[in-house]
Tab-separated table of C-alpha atoms and ligand atoms in Angstrom:
chain	number	residue	atom	x	y	z
L	1	MET	CA	63.501	1.442	44.793
L	2	TYR	CA	65.655	3.845	46.779
L	3	LEU	CA	66.561	3.573	50.475
L	4	VAL	CA	67.099	7.141	51.548
L	5	ALA	CA	68.918	8.030	54.772
L	6	THR	CA	67.502	11.118	56.482
L	7	PRO	CA	68.763	13.250	59.416
L	8	ILE	CA	68.912	11.873	62.991
L	9	GLY	CA	68.156	15.316	64.431
L	10	ASN	CA	69.732	18.154	62.512
L	11	LEU	CA	67.684	18.751	59.351
L	12	ARG	CA	70.768	19.987	57.502
L	13	ASP	CA	72.328	16.510	57.697
L	14	ILE	CA	70.862	15.374	54.402
L	15	THR	CA	72.788	14.689	51.242
L	16	LEU	CA	72.203	16.486	47.951
L	17	ARG	CA	71.552	13.115	46.358
L	18	ALA	CA	68.932	12.256	48.981
L	19	LEU	CA	67.107	15.523	48.189
L	20	ASP	CA	67.246	14.782	44.438
L	21	VAL	CA	65.839	11.285	44.942
L	22	LEU	CA	63.070	12.457	47.295
L	23	LYS	CA	62.055	15.199	44.848
L	24	ASP	CA	62.050	12.792	41.939
L	25	ALA	CA	60.186	9.939	43.695
L	26	ASP	CA	56.607	9.097	42.691
L	27	ILE	CA	56.026	7.800	46.199
L	28	ILE	CA	57.843	8.245	49.472
L	29	ALA	CA	57.099	5.330	51.802
L	30	ALA	CA	57.634	6.692	55.303
L	31	GLU	CA	57.619	5.109	58.761
L	32	ASP	CA	55.666	8.089	60.090
L	33	THR	CA	54.295	10.433	57.447
L	34	ARG	CA	53.954	13.305	59.961
L	35	THR	CA	57.650	13.166	60.868
L	36	THR	CA	58.766	12.941	57.256
L	37	SER	CA	56.454	15.741	56.151
L	38	ILE	CA	58.422	18.130	58.419
L	39	LEU	CA	61.575	17.250	56.478
L	40	LEU	CA	59.837	17.475	53.104
L	41	LYS	CA	58.280	20.831	53.948
L	42	HIS	CA	61.657	22.177	55.057
L	43	TYR	CA	63.109	21.333	51.628
L	44	GLY	CA	60.018	22.235	49.574
L	45	ILE	CA	59.418	18.657	48.414
L	46	SER	CA	55.865	17.662	47.522
L	47	SER	CA	56.168	13.987	46.487
L	48	LYS	CA	53.319	11.740	47.636
L	49	LEU	CA	53.745	10.187	51.106
L	50	VAL	CA	52.413	6.777	52.094
L	51	PRO	CA	52.846	5.086	55.498
L	52	LEU	CA	55.032	2.012	55.766
L	53	HIS	CA	55.737	0.933	59.335
L	54	GLN	CA	56.343	-2.253	61.294
L	55	HIS	CA	52.605	-2.964	61.598
L	56	ASN	CA	51.755	-2.734	57.897
L	57	GLU	CA	55.041	-3.595	56.164
L	58	ARG	CA	53.872	-7.087	55.223
L	59	GLU	CA	50.601	-5.976	53.630
L	60	LYS	CA	52.127	-2.833	52.045
L	61	THR	CA	54.930	-4.791	50.406
L	62	GLU	CA	52.521	-6.218	47.798
L	63	SER	CA	51.176	-2.796	46.806
L	64	MET	CA	54.721	-1.389	46.676
L	65	LEU	CA	55.775	-4.190	44.329
L	66	ALA	CA	52.728	-3.446	42.147
L	67	MET	CA	53.799	0.187	41.913
L	68	LEU	CA	57.348	-0.809	41.018
L	69	ARG	CA	55.882	-3.004	38.250
L	70	GLU	CA	54.065	0.074	36.912
L	71	GLY	CA	57.467	1.757	36.667
L	72	LYS	CA	56.983	4.043	39.667
L	73	LYS	CA	59.983	5.255	41.640
L	74	ILE	CA	59.684	4.542	45.356
L	75	ALA	CA	61.846	6.134	48.046
L	76	LEU	CA	61.788	4.439	51.434
L	77	VAL	CA	62.607	6.544	54.492
L	78	SER	CA	62.379	5.972	58.238
L	79	ASP	CA	61.755	8.504	60.994
L	80	ALA	CA	65.457	9.116	61.381
L	81	GLY	CA	68.686	7.790	59.941
L	82	THR	CA	69.090	4.873	57.593
L	83	PRO	CA	65.994	2.825	56.722
L	84	ALA	CA	66.014	-0.909	57.514
L	85	ILE	CA	68.601	-0.421	60.273
L	86	SER	CA	66.590	-1.172	63.449
L	87	ASP	CA	63.728	0.247	61.406
L	88	PRO	CA	61.217	-1.185	58.921
L	89	GLY	CA	62.297	-1.913	55.370
L	90	ALA	CA	64.220	-5.195	55.318
L	91	LEU	CA	61.195	-7.188	54.143
L	92	LEU	CA	60.431	-4.741	51.352
L	93	VAL	CA	64.102	-4.690	50.290
L	94	THR	CA	64.262	-8.486	50.049
L	95	SER	CA	60.918	-8.733	48.261
L	96	ALA	CA	61.817	-6.005	45.762
L	97	ARG	CA	65.170	-7.571	44.965
L	98	ASP	CA	63.660	-11.071	44.713
L	99	ALA	CA	61.123	-9.660	42.251
L	100	GLY	CA	63.991	-8.372	40.105
L	101	PHE	CA	63.870	-4.667	40.972
L	102	GLU	CA	66.968	-2.637	41.568
L	103	VAL	CA	67.397	-1.526	45.187
L	104	VAL	CA	69.585	1.558	45.522
L	105	PRO	CA	70.920	2.753	48.892
L	106	ILE	CA	71.332	6.510	49.277
L	107	PRO	CA	73.714	6.595	52.254
L	108	GLY	CA	73.690	9.234	54.943
L	109	PRO	CA	73.113	9.603	58.683
L	110	ASN	CA	73.098	6.599	60.994
L	111	ALA	CA	73.144	6.941	64.781
L	112	ALA	CA	75.344	3.874	65.378
L	113	ILE	CA	78.089	5.016	63.021
L	114	ALA	CA	77.969	8.614	64.256
L	115	ALA	CA	78.365	7.326	67.835
L	116	LEU	CA	81.072	4.834	66.963
L	117	CYS	CA	83.246	7.398	65.221
L	118	ALA	CA	82.852	9.828	68.148
L	119	SER	CA	83.578	7.115	70.739
L	120	GLY	CA	87.246	6.619	69.950
L	121	LEU	CA	86.591	2.863	70.205
L	122	SER	CA	86.367	2.223	66.483
L	123	GLU	CA	89.807	0.781	65.892
L	124	LYS	CA	89.125	-2.918	66.522
L	125	GLY	CA	86.021	-3.230	64.346
L	126	PHE	CA	82.586	-3.434	65.900
L	127	VAL	CA	79.478	-5.507	66.416
L	128	PHE	CA	76.213	-3.649	65.948
L	129	ALA	CA	73.953	-5.337	68.479
L	130	ALA	CA	70.960	-3.013	67.832
L	131	PHE	CA	68.384	-2.949	70.685
L	132	LEU	CA	68.863	-5.311	73.611
L	133	PRO	CA	65.744	-7.118	74.872
L	134	ALA	CA	63.552	-5.062	77.192
L	135	LYS	CA	63.361	-7.819	79.828
L	136	SER	CA	66.410	-7.930	82.096
L	137	SER	CA	66.697	-11.742	82.095
L	138	GLU	CA	66.660	-11.803	78.265
L	139	ARG	CA	69.027	-8.861	78.095
L	140	ARG	CA	71.499	-10.629	80.362
L	141	LYS	CA	71.379	-13.721	78.175
L	142	VAL	CA	72.263	-11.697	75.073
L	143	LEU	CA	75.012	-9.856	76.955
L	144	SER	CA	76.486	-13.148	78.173
L	145	SER	CA	76.718	-14.298	74.573
L	146	LEU	CA	78.637	-11.101	73.730
L	147	LYS	CA	80.921	-11.161	76.772
L	148	ASP	CA	83.918	-12.723	75.036
L	149	CYS	CA	83.606	-10.681	71.881
L	150	THR	CA	86.780	-8.624	71.438
L	151	ARG	CA	85.165	-6.162	69.031
L	152	THR	CA	83.589	-2.914	70.205
L	153	LEU	CA	79.863	-3.354	70.940
L	154	VAL	CA	77.288	-0.824	69.760
L	155	PHE	CA	73.744	-0.763	71.159
L	156	TYR	CA	70.650	1.367	70.696
L	157	GLU	CA	68.705	2.011	73.882
L	158	ALA	CA	65.555	3.819	74.932
L	159	PRO	CA	65.906	6.497	77.654
L	160	HIS	CA	63.555	4.756	80.111
L	161	ARG	CA	65.692	1.596	80.005
L	162	ILE	CA	69.158	3.117	79.858
L	163	LEU	CA	69.872	2.860	83.585
L	164	ASP	CA	68.771	-0.782	83.916
L	165	CYS	CA	70.681	-1.580	80.769
L	166	ALA	CA	73.875	0.037	82.112
L	167	GLU	CA	73.580	-1.968	85.333
L	168	ASP	CA	73.317	-5.218	83.381
L	169	LEU	CA	76.208	-4.183	81.120
L	170	ALA	CA	78.437	-3.616	84.174
L	171	GLU	CA	77.435	-6.852	85.817
L	172	ILE	CA	77.732	-9.108	82.789
L	173	LEU	CA	80.562	-7.510	80.804
L	174	GLY	CA	82.630	-6.335	83.778
L	175	LYS	CA	82.900	-3.016	85.605
L	176	ASP	CA	86.277	-1.968	84.187
L	177	ARG	CA	85.274	-1.715	80.567
L	178	ARG	CA	85.091	1.694	78.957
L	179	VAL	CA	81.688	2.852	77.755
L	180	VAL	CA	80.728	5.898	75.712
L	181	PHE	CA	77.156	7.198	75.914
L	182	CYS	CA	76.161	9.229	72.867
L	183	ARG	CA	72.951	11.095	73.567
L	184	GLU	CA	70.884	13.320	71.265
L	185	LEU	CA	73.480	13.250	68.480
L	186	THR	CA	73.333	16.231	66.118
L	187	LYS	CA	70.696	17.888	68.338
L	188	LEU	CA	70.799	20.854	70.700
L	189	TYR	CA	71.629	18.793	73.789
L	190	GLU	CA	74.135	16.471	72.160
L	191	THR	CA	76.171	14.776	74.900
L	192	ILE	CA	79.075	12.369	74.521
L	193	HIS	CA	80.199	10.937	77.834
L	194	SER	CA	82.945	8.413	78.393
L	195	CYS	CA	83.476	6.502	81.657
L	196	THR	CA	83.862	2.950	82.953
L	197	LEU	CA	80.824	0.689	83.270
L	198	GLU	CA	81.239	0.964	87.042
L	199	GLU	CA	80.793	4.753	86.852
L	200	ALA	CA	77.964	4.631	84.309
L	201	ALA	CA	74.929	4.340	86.599
L	202	SER	CA	75.811	7.355	88.734
L	203	TRP	CA	76.260	9.527	85.634
L	204	LEU	CA	73.066	8.266	84.032
L	205	VAL	CA	70.861	9.053	87.030
L	206	SER	CA	70.571	12.672	85.882
L	207	GLN	CA	70.628	11.918	82.127
L	208	GLN	CA	67.662	9.709	81.341
L	209	LYS	CA	66.162	11.809	78.572
L	210	GLY	CA	66.701	11.713	74.840
L	211	GLU	CA	67.958	9.070	72.466
L	212	PHE	CA	71.039	7.018	73.263
L	213	VAL	CA	73.638	4.978	71.479
L	214	VAL	CA	75.831	2.987	73.862
L	215	VAL	CA	79.320	2.056	72.702
L	216	VAL	CA	81.193	-0.462	74.868
L	217	GLU	CA	84.833	-1.468	74.645
L	218	GLY	CA	85.346	-5.065	73.477
L	219	GLY	CA	86.467	-7.852	75.803
L	220	VAL	CA	90.045	-8.970	76.300
L	221	LEU	CA	90.967	-12.489	75.331
L	222	GLU	CA	91.865	-14.225	78.583
L	223	LYS	CA	95.278	-15.798	78.623
L	224	GLN	CA	95.196	-19.565	78.269
L	225	PRO	CA	97.077	-20.784	81.340
L	226	GLY	CA	100.289	-22.474	80.339
L	227	VAL	CA	100.575	-20.978	76.836
L	228	SER	CA	103.573	-18.725	76.342
L	229	GLU	CA	103.438	-15.446	74.434
L	230	GLU	CA	105.486	-17.089	71.662
L	231	GLY	CA	103.037	-19.974	71.317
L	232	ARG	CA	100.136	-17.590	71.285
L	233	ARG	CA	101.665	-15.363	68.631
L	234	ALA	CA	102.625	-18.305	66.413
L	235	LEU	CA	99.108	-19.701	66.701
L	236	ALA	CA	97.449	-16.382	65.858
L	237	ILE	CA	99.577	-15.992	62.706
L	238	LEU	CA	99.063	-19.581	61.548
L	239	LEU	CA	95.315	-19.490	62.191
L	240	ASP	CA	95.040	-16.663	59.695
L	241	SER	CA	95.915	-18.950	56.796
L	242	LEU	CA	95.670	-22.589	57.931
L	243	PRO	CA	92.908	-24.933	59.091
L	244	LEU	CA	92.699	-25.096	62.891
L	245	LYS	CA	94.291	-28.512	63.373
L	246	GLU	CA	97.253	-27.756	61.144
L	247	ALA	CA	97.791	-24.386	62.774
L	248	VAL	CA	97.829	-26.057	66.207
L	249	LYS	CA	100.277	-28.738	65.068
L	250	LEU	CA	102.733	-26.247	63.599
L	251	ALA	CA	102.402	-23.789	66.498
L	252	SER	CA	103.183	-26.640	68.866
L	253	LYS	CA	106.318	-27.545	66.874
L	254	ILE	CA	107.462	-23.910	66.778
L	255	SER	CA	106.838	-23.082	70.433
L	256	GLY	CA	107.096	-26.435	72.178
L	257	GLU	CA	103.655	-25.841	73.757
L	258	LYS	CA	101.255	-28.734	74.386
L	259	LYS	CA	98.880	-29.385	71.492
L	260	ASN	CA	95.859	-29.615	73.801
L	261	ASP	CA	96.494	-26.179	75.326
L	262	LEU	CA	96.987	-24.658	71.890
L	263	TYR	CA	93.869	-26.385	70.604
L	264	ASP	CA	91.709	-24.869	73.385
L	265	LEU	CA	93.201	-21.455	72.737
L	266	ALA	CA	92.642	-21.806	68.971
L	267	LEU	CA	88.974	-22.591	69.537
L	268	LYS	CA	88.589	-19.463	71.662
L	269	MET	CA	90.383	-17.329	69.085
L	270	ARG	CA	88.192	-18.607	66.261
L	271	GLU	CA	85.013	-18.147	68.287
L	272	GLN	CA	85.876	-14.552	69.039
L	273	ASP	CA	86.801	-13.849	65.477
L	274	VAL	CA	83.378	-15.020	64.371
L	275	LEU	CA	81.528	-13.023	67.044
P	301	LIG	N1	67.532	3.779	61.532
P	301	LIG	C1	68.110	4.575	62.587
P	301	LIG	C2	69.587	4.814	62.291
P	301	LIG	O1	69.983	4.707	61.141
P	301	LIG	O2	70.343	5.130	63.209
P	301	LIG	C3	67.877	3.945	63.947
P	301	LIG	C4	66.435	3.821	64.311
P	301	LIG	S1	66.147	3.105	65.847
P	301	LIG	C5	64.426	2.807	65.780
P	301	LIG	C6	66.149	4.466	66.927
P	301	LIG	C7	67.336	4.417	67.898
P	301	LIG	O3	68.477	4.975	67.269
P	301	LIG	C8	67.123	5.256	69.151
P	301	LIG	O4	66.437	4.533	70.148
P	301	LIG	C9	68.549	5.562	69.567
P	301	LIG	O5	69.114	4.453	70.229
P	301	LIG	C10	69.226	5.720	68.198
P	301	LIG	N2	69.207	7.128	67.769
P	301	LIG	C11	68.476	7.668	66.774
P	301	LIG	N3	68.727	8.986	66.670
P	301	LIG	C12	69.645	9.279	67.624
P	301	LIG	C13	70.309	10.474	68.029
P	301	LIG	N4	70.077	11.630	67.431
P	301	LIG	N5	71.203	10.392	69.050
P	301	LIG	C14	71.449	9.224	69.664
P	301	LIG	N6	70.845	8.077	69.325
P	301	LIG	C15	69.963	8.093	68.329
């Protein structure tokens, strides 16, 4: 089974290998067969299309496995970008692999990665947080859990929620953080706008159309009161290769800092590394 990435707007953003696999497939399982047929027509591909979307993925998985057993080649595509990334496919992938079939990714376009590389915020690594909940109270909860994360945050968002989302981002993550809105990537009205979260709402008021990826600068680790720069640096280095308690003990010996202060700081550092 092949997972084939398809364009996120510009039909020319497809790899030669993706075209080969789509041509050669016995079946192309598509999120929306009408959308995919535009792509197939453009490239003169006539492989059979079957629908596989979030509402039928469970029931279709069985028939897909049966086809794989018959030796058929299946290519899975979504409406845009990489299948199974905020799109259907993960269940089929797991089931196919569990049943002993080879699952082959055919990499290509992905909106999150395109946005991240254009944001200039890619240096520190990133957390792909996909879609935030639609309800503000739920969204705020998720954002609170990401507040201390020092990695860049990448979100998908629908145009009708982008303004509310930006307001929650500013309130929960802090107004000074940099944000980059990547709208309509690879399309005619592609827009990449960078500002602070405080400035975001006023820019967005006139921009609420099209598809968005939101890239937000990561948080800054707050200084633990009472811990010197030397103690902090020693702890960070030791934590890389030692268990927490040992790292704290040695850092305390090196810097003369109190073990308790270093211990609290170590917990925060570990937490943020995991996030
Ligand atoms: N599987 C896709 C991928 O690999 O990027 C993502 C599918 S997800 C259902 C759709 C979301 O991706 C949109 O709501 C938007 O946040 C983002 N997206 C897709 N195409 C985009 C584009 N051309 N420009 C900006 N964002 C896009």
